[in-house]
mmCIF file of C-alpha atoms in Angstrom:
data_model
loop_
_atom_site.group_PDB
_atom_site.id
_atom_site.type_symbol
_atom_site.label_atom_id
_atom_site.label_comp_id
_atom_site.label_asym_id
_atom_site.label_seq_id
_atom_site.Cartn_x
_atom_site.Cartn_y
_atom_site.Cartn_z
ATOM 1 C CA UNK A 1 -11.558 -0.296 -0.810
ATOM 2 C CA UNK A 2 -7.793 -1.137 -1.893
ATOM 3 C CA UNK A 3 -4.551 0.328 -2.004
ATOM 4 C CA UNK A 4 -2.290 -0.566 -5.519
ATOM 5 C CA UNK A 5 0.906 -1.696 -2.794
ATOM 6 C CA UNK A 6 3.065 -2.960 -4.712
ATOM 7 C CA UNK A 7 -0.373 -4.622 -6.184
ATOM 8 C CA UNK A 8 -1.770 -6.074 -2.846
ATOM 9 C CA UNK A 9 -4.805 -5.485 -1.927
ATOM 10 C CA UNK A 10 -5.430 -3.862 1.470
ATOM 11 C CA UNK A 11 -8.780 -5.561 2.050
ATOM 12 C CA UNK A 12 -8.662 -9.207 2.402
ATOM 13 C CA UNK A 13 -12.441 -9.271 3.017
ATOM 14 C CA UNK A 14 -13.199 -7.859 -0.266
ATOM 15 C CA UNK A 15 -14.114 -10.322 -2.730
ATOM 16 C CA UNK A 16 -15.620 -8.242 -5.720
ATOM 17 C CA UNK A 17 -15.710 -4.524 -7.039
ATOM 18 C CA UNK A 18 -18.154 -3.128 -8.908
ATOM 19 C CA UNK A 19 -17.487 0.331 -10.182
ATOM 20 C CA UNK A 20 -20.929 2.294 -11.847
ATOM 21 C CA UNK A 21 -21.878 5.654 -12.612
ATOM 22 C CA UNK A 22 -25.041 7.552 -10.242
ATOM 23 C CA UNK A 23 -26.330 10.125 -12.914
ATOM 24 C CA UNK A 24 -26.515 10.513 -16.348
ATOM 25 C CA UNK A 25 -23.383 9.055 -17.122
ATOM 26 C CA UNK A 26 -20.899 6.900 -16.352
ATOM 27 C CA UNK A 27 -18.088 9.642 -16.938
ATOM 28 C CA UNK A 28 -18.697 13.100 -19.031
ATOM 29 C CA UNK A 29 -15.583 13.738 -19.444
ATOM 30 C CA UNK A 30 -13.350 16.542 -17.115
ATOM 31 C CA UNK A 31 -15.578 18.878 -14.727
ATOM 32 C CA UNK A 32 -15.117 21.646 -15.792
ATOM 33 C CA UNK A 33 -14.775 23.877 -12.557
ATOM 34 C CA UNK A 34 -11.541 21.513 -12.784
ATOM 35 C CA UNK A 35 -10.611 22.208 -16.366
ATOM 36 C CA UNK A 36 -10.715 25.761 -14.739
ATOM 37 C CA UNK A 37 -8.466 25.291 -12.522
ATOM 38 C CA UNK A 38 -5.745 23.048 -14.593
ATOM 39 C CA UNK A 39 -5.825 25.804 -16.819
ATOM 40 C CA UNK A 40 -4.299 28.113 -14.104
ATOM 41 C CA UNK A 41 -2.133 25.530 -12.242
ATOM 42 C CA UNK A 42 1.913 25.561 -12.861
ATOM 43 C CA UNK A 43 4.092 22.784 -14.038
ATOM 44 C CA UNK A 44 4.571 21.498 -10.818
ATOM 45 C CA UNK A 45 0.920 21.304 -9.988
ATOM 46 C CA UNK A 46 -0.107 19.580 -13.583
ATOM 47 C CA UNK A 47 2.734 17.083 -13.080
ATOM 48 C CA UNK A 48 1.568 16.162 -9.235
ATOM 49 C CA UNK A 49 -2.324 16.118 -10.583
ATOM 50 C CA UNK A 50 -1.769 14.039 -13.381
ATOM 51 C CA UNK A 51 0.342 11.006 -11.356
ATOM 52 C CA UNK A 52 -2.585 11.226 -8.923
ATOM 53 C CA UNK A 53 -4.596 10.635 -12.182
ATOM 54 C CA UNK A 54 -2.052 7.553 -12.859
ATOM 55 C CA UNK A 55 -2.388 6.331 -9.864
ATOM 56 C CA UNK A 56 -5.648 5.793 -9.710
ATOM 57 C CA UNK A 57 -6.028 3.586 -12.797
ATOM 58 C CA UNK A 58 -2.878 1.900 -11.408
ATOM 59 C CA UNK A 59 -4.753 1.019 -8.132
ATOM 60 C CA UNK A 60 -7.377 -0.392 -9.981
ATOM 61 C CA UNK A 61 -5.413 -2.454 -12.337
ATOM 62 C CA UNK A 62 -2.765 -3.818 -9.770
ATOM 63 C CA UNK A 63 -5.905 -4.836 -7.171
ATOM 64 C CA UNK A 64 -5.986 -8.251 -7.141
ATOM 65 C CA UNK A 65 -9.339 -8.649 -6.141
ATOM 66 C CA UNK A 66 -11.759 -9.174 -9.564
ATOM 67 C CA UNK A 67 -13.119 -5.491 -10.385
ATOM 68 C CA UNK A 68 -16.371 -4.740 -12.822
ATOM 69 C CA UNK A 69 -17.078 -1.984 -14.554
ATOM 70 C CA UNK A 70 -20.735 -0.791 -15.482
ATOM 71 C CA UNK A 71 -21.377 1.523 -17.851
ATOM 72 C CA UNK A 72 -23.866 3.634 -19.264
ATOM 73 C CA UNK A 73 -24.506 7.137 -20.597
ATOM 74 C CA UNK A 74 -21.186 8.074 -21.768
ATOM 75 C CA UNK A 75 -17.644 7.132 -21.083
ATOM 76 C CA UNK A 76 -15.413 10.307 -22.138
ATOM 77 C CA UNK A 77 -11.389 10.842 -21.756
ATOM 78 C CA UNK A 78 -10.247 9.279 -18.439
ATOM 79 C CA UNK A 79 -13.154 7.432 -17.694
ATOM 80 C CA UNK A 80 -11.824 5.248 -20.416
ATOM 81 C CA UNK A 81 -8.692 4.644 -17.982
ATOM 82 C CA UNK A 82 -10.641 3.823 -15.277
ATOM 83 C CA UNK A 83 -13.025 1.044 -16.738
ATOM 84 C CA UNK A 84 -9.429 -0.575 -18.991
ATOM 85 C CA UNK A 85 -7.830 -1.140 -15.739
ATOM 86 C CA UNK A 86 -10.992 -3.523 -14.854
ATOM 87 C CA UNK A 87 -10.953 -7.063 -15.615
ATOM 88 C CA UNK A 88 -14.845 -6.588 -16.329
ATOM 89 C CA UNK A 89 -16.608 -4.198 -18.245
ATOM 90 C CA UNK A 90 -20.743 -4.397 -18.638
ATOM 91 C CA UNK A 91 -22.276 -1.894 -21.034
ATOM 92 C CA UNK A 92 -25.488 -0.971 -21.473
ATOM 93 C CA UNK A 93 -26.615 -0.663 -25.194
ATOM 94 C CA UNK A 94 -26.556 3.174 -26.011
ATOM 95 C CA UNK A 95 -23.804 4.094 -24.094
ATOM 96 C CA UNK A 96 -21.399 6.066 -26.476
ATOM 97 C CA UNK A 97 -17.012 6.219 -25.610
ATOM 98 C CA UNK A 98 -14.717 8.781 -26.979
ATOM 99 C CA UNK A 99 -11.451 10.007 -26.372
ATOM 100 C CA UNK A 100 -11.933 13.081 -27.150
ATOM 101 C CA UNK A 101 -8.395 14.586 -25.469
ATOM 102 C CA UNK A 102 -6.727 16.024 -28.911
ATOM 103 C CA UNK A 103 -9.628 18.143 -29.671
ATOM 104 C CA UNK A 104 -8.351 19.994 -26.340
ATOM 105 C CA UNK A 105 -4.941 20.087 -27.587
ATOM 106 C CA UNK A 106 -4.346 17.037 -24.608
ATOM 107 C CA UNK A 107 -3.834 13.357 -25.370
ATOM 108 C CA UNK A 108 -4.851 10.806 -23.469
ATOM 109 C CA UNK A 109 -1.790 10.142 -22.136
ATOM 110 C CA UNK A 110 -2.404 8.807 -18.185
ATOM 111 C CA UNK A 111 -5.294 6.057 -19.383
ATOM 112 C CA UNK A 112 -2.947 5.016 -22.340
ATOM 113 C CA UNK A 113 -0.913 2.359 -20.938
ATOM 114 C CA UNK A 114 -4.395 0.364 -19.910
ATOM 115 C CA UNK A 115 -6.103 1.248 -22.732
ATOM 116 C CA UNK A 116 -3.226 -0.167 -25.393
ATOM 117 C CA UNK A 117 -2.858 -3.325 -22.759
ATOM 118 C CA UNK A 118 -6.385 -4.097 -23.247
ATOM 119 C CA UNK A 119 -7.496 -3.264 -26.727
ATOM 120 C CA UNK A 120 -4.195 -2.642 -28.725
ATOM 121 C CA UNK A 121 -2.340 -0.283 -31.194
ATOM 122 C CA UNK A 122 -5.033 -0.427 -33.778
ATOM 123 C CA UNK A 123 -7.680 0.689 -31.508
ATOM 124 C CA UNK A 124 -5.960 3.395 -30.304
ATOM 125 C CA UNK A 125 -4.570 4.742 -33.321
ATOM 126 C CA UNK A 126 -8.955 4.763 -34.534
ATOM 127 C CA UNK A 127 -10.278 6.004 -31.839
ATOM 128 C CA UNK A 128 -7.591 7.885 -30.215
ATOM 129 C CA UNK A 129 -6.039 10.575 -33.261
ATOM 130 C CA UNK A 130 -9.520 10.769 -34.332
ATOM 131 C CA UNK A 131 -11.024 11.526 -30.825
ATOM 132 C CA UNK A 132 -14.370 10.242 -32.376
ATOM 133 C CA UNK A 133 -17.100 8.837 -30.533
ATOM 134 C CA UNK A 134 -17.866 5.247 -30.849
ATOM 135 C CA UNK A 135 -20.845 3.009 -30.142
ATOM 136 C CA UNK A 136 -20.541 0.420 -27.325
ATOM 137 C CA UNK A 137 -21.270 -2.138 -30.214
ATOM 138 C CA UNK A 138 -17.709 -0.997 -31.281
ATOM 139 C CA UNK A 139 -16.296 -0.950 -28.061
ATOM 140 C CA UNK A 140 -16.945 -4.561 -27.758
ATOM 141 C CA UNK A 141 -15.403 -5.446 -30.972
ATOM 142 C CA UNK A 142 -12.602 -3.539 -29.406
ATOM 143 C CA UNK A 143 -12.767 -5.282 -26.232
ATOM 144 C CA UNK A 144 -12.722 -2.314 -24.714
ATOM 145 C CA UNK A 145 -16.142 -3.691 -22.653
ATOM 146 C CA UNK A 146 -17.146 -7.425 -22.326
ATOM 147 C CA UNK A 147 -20.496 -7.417 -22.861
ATOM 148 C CA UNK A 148 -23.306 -5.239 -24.042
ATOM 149 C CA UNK A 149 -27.187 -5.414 -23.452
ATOM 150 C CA UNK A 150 -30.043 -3.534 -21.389
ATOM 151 C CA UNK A 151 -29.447 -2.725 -17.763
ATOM 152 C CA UNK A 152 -32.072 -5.625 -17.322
ATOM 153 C CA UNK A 153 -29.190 -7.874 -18.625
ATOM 154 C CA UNK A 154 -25.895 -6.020 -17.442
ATOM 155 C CA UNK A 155 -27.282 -6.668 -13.943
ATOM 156 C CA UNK A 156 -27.852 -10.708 -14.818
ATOM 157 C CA UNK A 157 -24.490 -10.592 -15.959
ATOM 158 C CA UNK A 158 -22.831 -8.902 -12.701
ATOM 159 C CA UNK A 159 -24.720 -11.160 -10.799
ATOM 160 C CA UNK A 160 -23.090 -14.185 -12.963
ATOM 161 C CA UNK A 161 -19.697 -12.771 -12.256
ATOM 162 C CA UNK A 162 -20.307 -12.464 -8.962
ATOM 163 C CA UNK A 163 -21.430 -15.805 -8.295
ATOM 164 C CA UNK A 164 -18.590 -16.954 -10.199
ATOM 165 C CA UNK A 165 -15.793 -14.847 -8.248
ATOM 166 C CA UNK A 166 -17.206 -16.020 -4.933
ATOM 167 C CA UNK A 167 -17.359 -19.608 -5.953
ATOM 168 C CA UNK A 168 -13.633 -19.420 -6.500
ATOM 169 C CA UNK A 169 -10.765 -19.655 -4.055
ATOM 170 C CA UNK A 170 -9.448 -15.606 -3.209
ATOM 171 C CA UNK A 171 -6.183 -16.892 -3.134
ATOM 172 C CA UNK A 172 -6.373 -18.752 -6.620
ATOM 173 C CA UNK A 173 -8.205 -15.468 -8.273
ATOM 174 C CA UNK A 174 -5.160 -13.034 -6.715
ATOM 175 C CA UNK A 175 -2.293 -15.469 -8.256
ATOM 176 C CA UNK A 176 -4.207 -15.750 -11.057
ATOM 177 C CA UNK A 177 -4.148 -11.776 -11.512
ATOM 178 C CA UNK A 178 -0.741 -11.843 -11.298
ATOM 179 C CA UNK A 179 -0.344 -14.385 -13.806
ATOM 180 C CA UNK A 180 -1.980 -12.186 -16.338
ATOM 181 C CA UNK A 181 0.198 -9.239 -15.696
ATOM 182 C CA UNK A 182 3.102 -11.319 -15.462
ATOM 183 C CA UNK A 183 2.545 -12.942 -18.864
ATOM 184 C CA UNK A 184 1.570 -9.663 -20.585
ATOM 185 C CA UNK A 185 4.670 -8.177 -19.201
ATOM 186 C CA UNK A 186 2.283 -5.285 -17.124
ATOM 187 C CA UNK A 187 3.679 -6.298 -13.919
ATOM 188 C CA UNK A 188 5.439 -3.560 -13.384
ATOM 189 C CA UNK A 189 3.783 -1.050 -11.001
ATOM 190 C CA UNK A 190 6.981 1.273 -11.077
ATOM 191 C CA UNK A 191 7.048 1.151 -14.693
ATOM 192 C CA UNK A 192 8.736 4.243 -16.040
ATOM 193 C CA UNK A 193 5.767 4.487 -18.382
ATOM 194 C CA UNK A 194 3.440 5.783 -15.792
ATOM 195 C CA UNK A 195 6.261 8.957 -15.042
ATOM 196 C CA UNK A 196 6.274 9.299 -18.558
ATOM 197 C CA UNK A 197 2.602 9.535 -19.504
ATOM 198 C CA UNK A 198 2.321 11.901 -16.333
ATOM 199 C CA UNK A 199 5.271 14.470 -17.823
ATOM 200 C CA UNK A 200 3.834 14.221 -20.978
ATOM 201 C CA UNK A 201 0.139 15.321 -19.972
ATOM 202 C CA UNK A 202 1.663 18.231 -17.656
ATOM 203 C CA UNK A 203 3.623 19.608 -20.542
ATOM 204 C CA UNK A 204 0.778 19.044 -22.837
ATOM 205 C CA UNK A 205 -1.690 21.171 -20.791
ATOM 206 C CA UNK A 206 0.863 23.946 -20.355
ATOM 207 C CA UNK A 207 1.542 24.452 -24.075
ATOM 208 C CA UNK A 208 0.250 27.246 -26.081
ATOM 209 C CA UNK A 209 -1.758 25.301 -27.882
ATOM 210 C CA UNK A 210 -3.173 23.025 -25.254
ATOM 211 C CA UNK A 211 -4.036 26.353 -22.926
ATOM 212 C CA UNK A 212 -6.022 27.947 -26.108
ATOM 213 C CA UNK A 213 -7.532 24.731 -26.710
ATOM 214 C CA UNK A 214 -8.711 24.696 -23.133
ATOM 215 C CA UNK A 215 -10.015 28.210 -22.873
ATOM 216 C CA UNK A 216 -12.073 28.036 -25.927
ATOM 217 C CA UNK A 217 -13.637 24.765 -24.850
ATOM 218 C CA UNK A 218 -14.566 26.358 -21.477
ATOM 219 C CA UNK A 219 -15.535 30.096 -23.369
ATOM 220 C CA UNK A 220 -18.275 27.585 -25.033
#
């Protein structure tokens, strides 16, 4: 529905996003038919796969159209990235997080710079060395997600949200996004961060360690 453009959206007729899972859960983590294939790819490859990766949270984030996030089920490695760049995220009660990218030898290196924007350094530094699961009570007091409840009441609340983003002006709402970033200092959608976090996950997955890590998680 948008293009990140230099953080325009492409859509002027789009006045919400809701992003949601259709299955178990929201995101389980890698596929692993694509783990599979990572695994065999050169550097070249993992560097162009992971700033497609990038880029996606990216066009999220830079939209300037209000985007909501519901969750449920689980929210594993990069689907993390995906729901930080939101300005909205609705979880329902059992729904457990993780970033679980050092156990594969990885880090979660593409999602981090939205991640740390949102929730900060000592977030990350929990849940991210660790790669432990957390509840979505704890991702709340992380404000990692906005609000928690049954899907009963996640779907009251994206209808309040709704309401509220079409009672505003779009023009008001798309300054008002760039306020934020511009105050936070996340304004930046050429950021040298977002090459960085790319390299580093490319030369991550092609290490020793990260391609042993790999093959015994998909040997499993």
């Amino acid at each position: 529905h948008t293009h990140a453009g230099q953080g325009r959206a492409a859509r002027n007729d789009i006045r919400v996003i809701e992003i949601c899972g259709n299955g178990k859960s929201f995101c389980a983590g890698a596929d692993l038919g694509y783990m599979k294939d990572i695994a065999t790819f050169g550097y070249a490859q993992n560097l162009d796969d992971a700033r497609k990766l990038s880029k996606l949270f990216q066009t999220i984030y830079f939209c300037n159209t209000p985007v909501i996030a519901l969750v449920h089920g689980h929210v594993i490695g990069g689907g993390n990235g995906v729901i930080a760049a939101c300005d909205v995220v609705l979880a329902e009660n059992d729904t457990v997080f993780a970033f679980s990218e050092v156990k594969l030898g990885l880090t979660p290196a593409t999602i981090s710079p939205f991640v740390i924007a949102r929730c900060g350094e000592a977030m990350a530094r929990d849940t991210m060395l660790s790669g432990r699961k957390f509840t979505a009570q704890e991702a709340l007091k992380f404000n990692l997600v906005n609000y928690v409840g049954t899907m009963e009441e996640l779907n009251k609340r994206l209808d309040f949200y709704t309401e509220s983003y079409l009672a505003a002006a779009p023009g008001a709402i798309r300054d008002c996004k760039q306020l934020i970033r511009s105050v936070t200092g996340h304004d930046d959608p050429y950021s040298p961060v977002f090459d960085m976090t790319s390299a580093l996950i490319a030369n991550e997955r092609m290490s020793p360690d990260g391609q042993e890590r790999m093959k015994k998680f998909l040997n499993k």
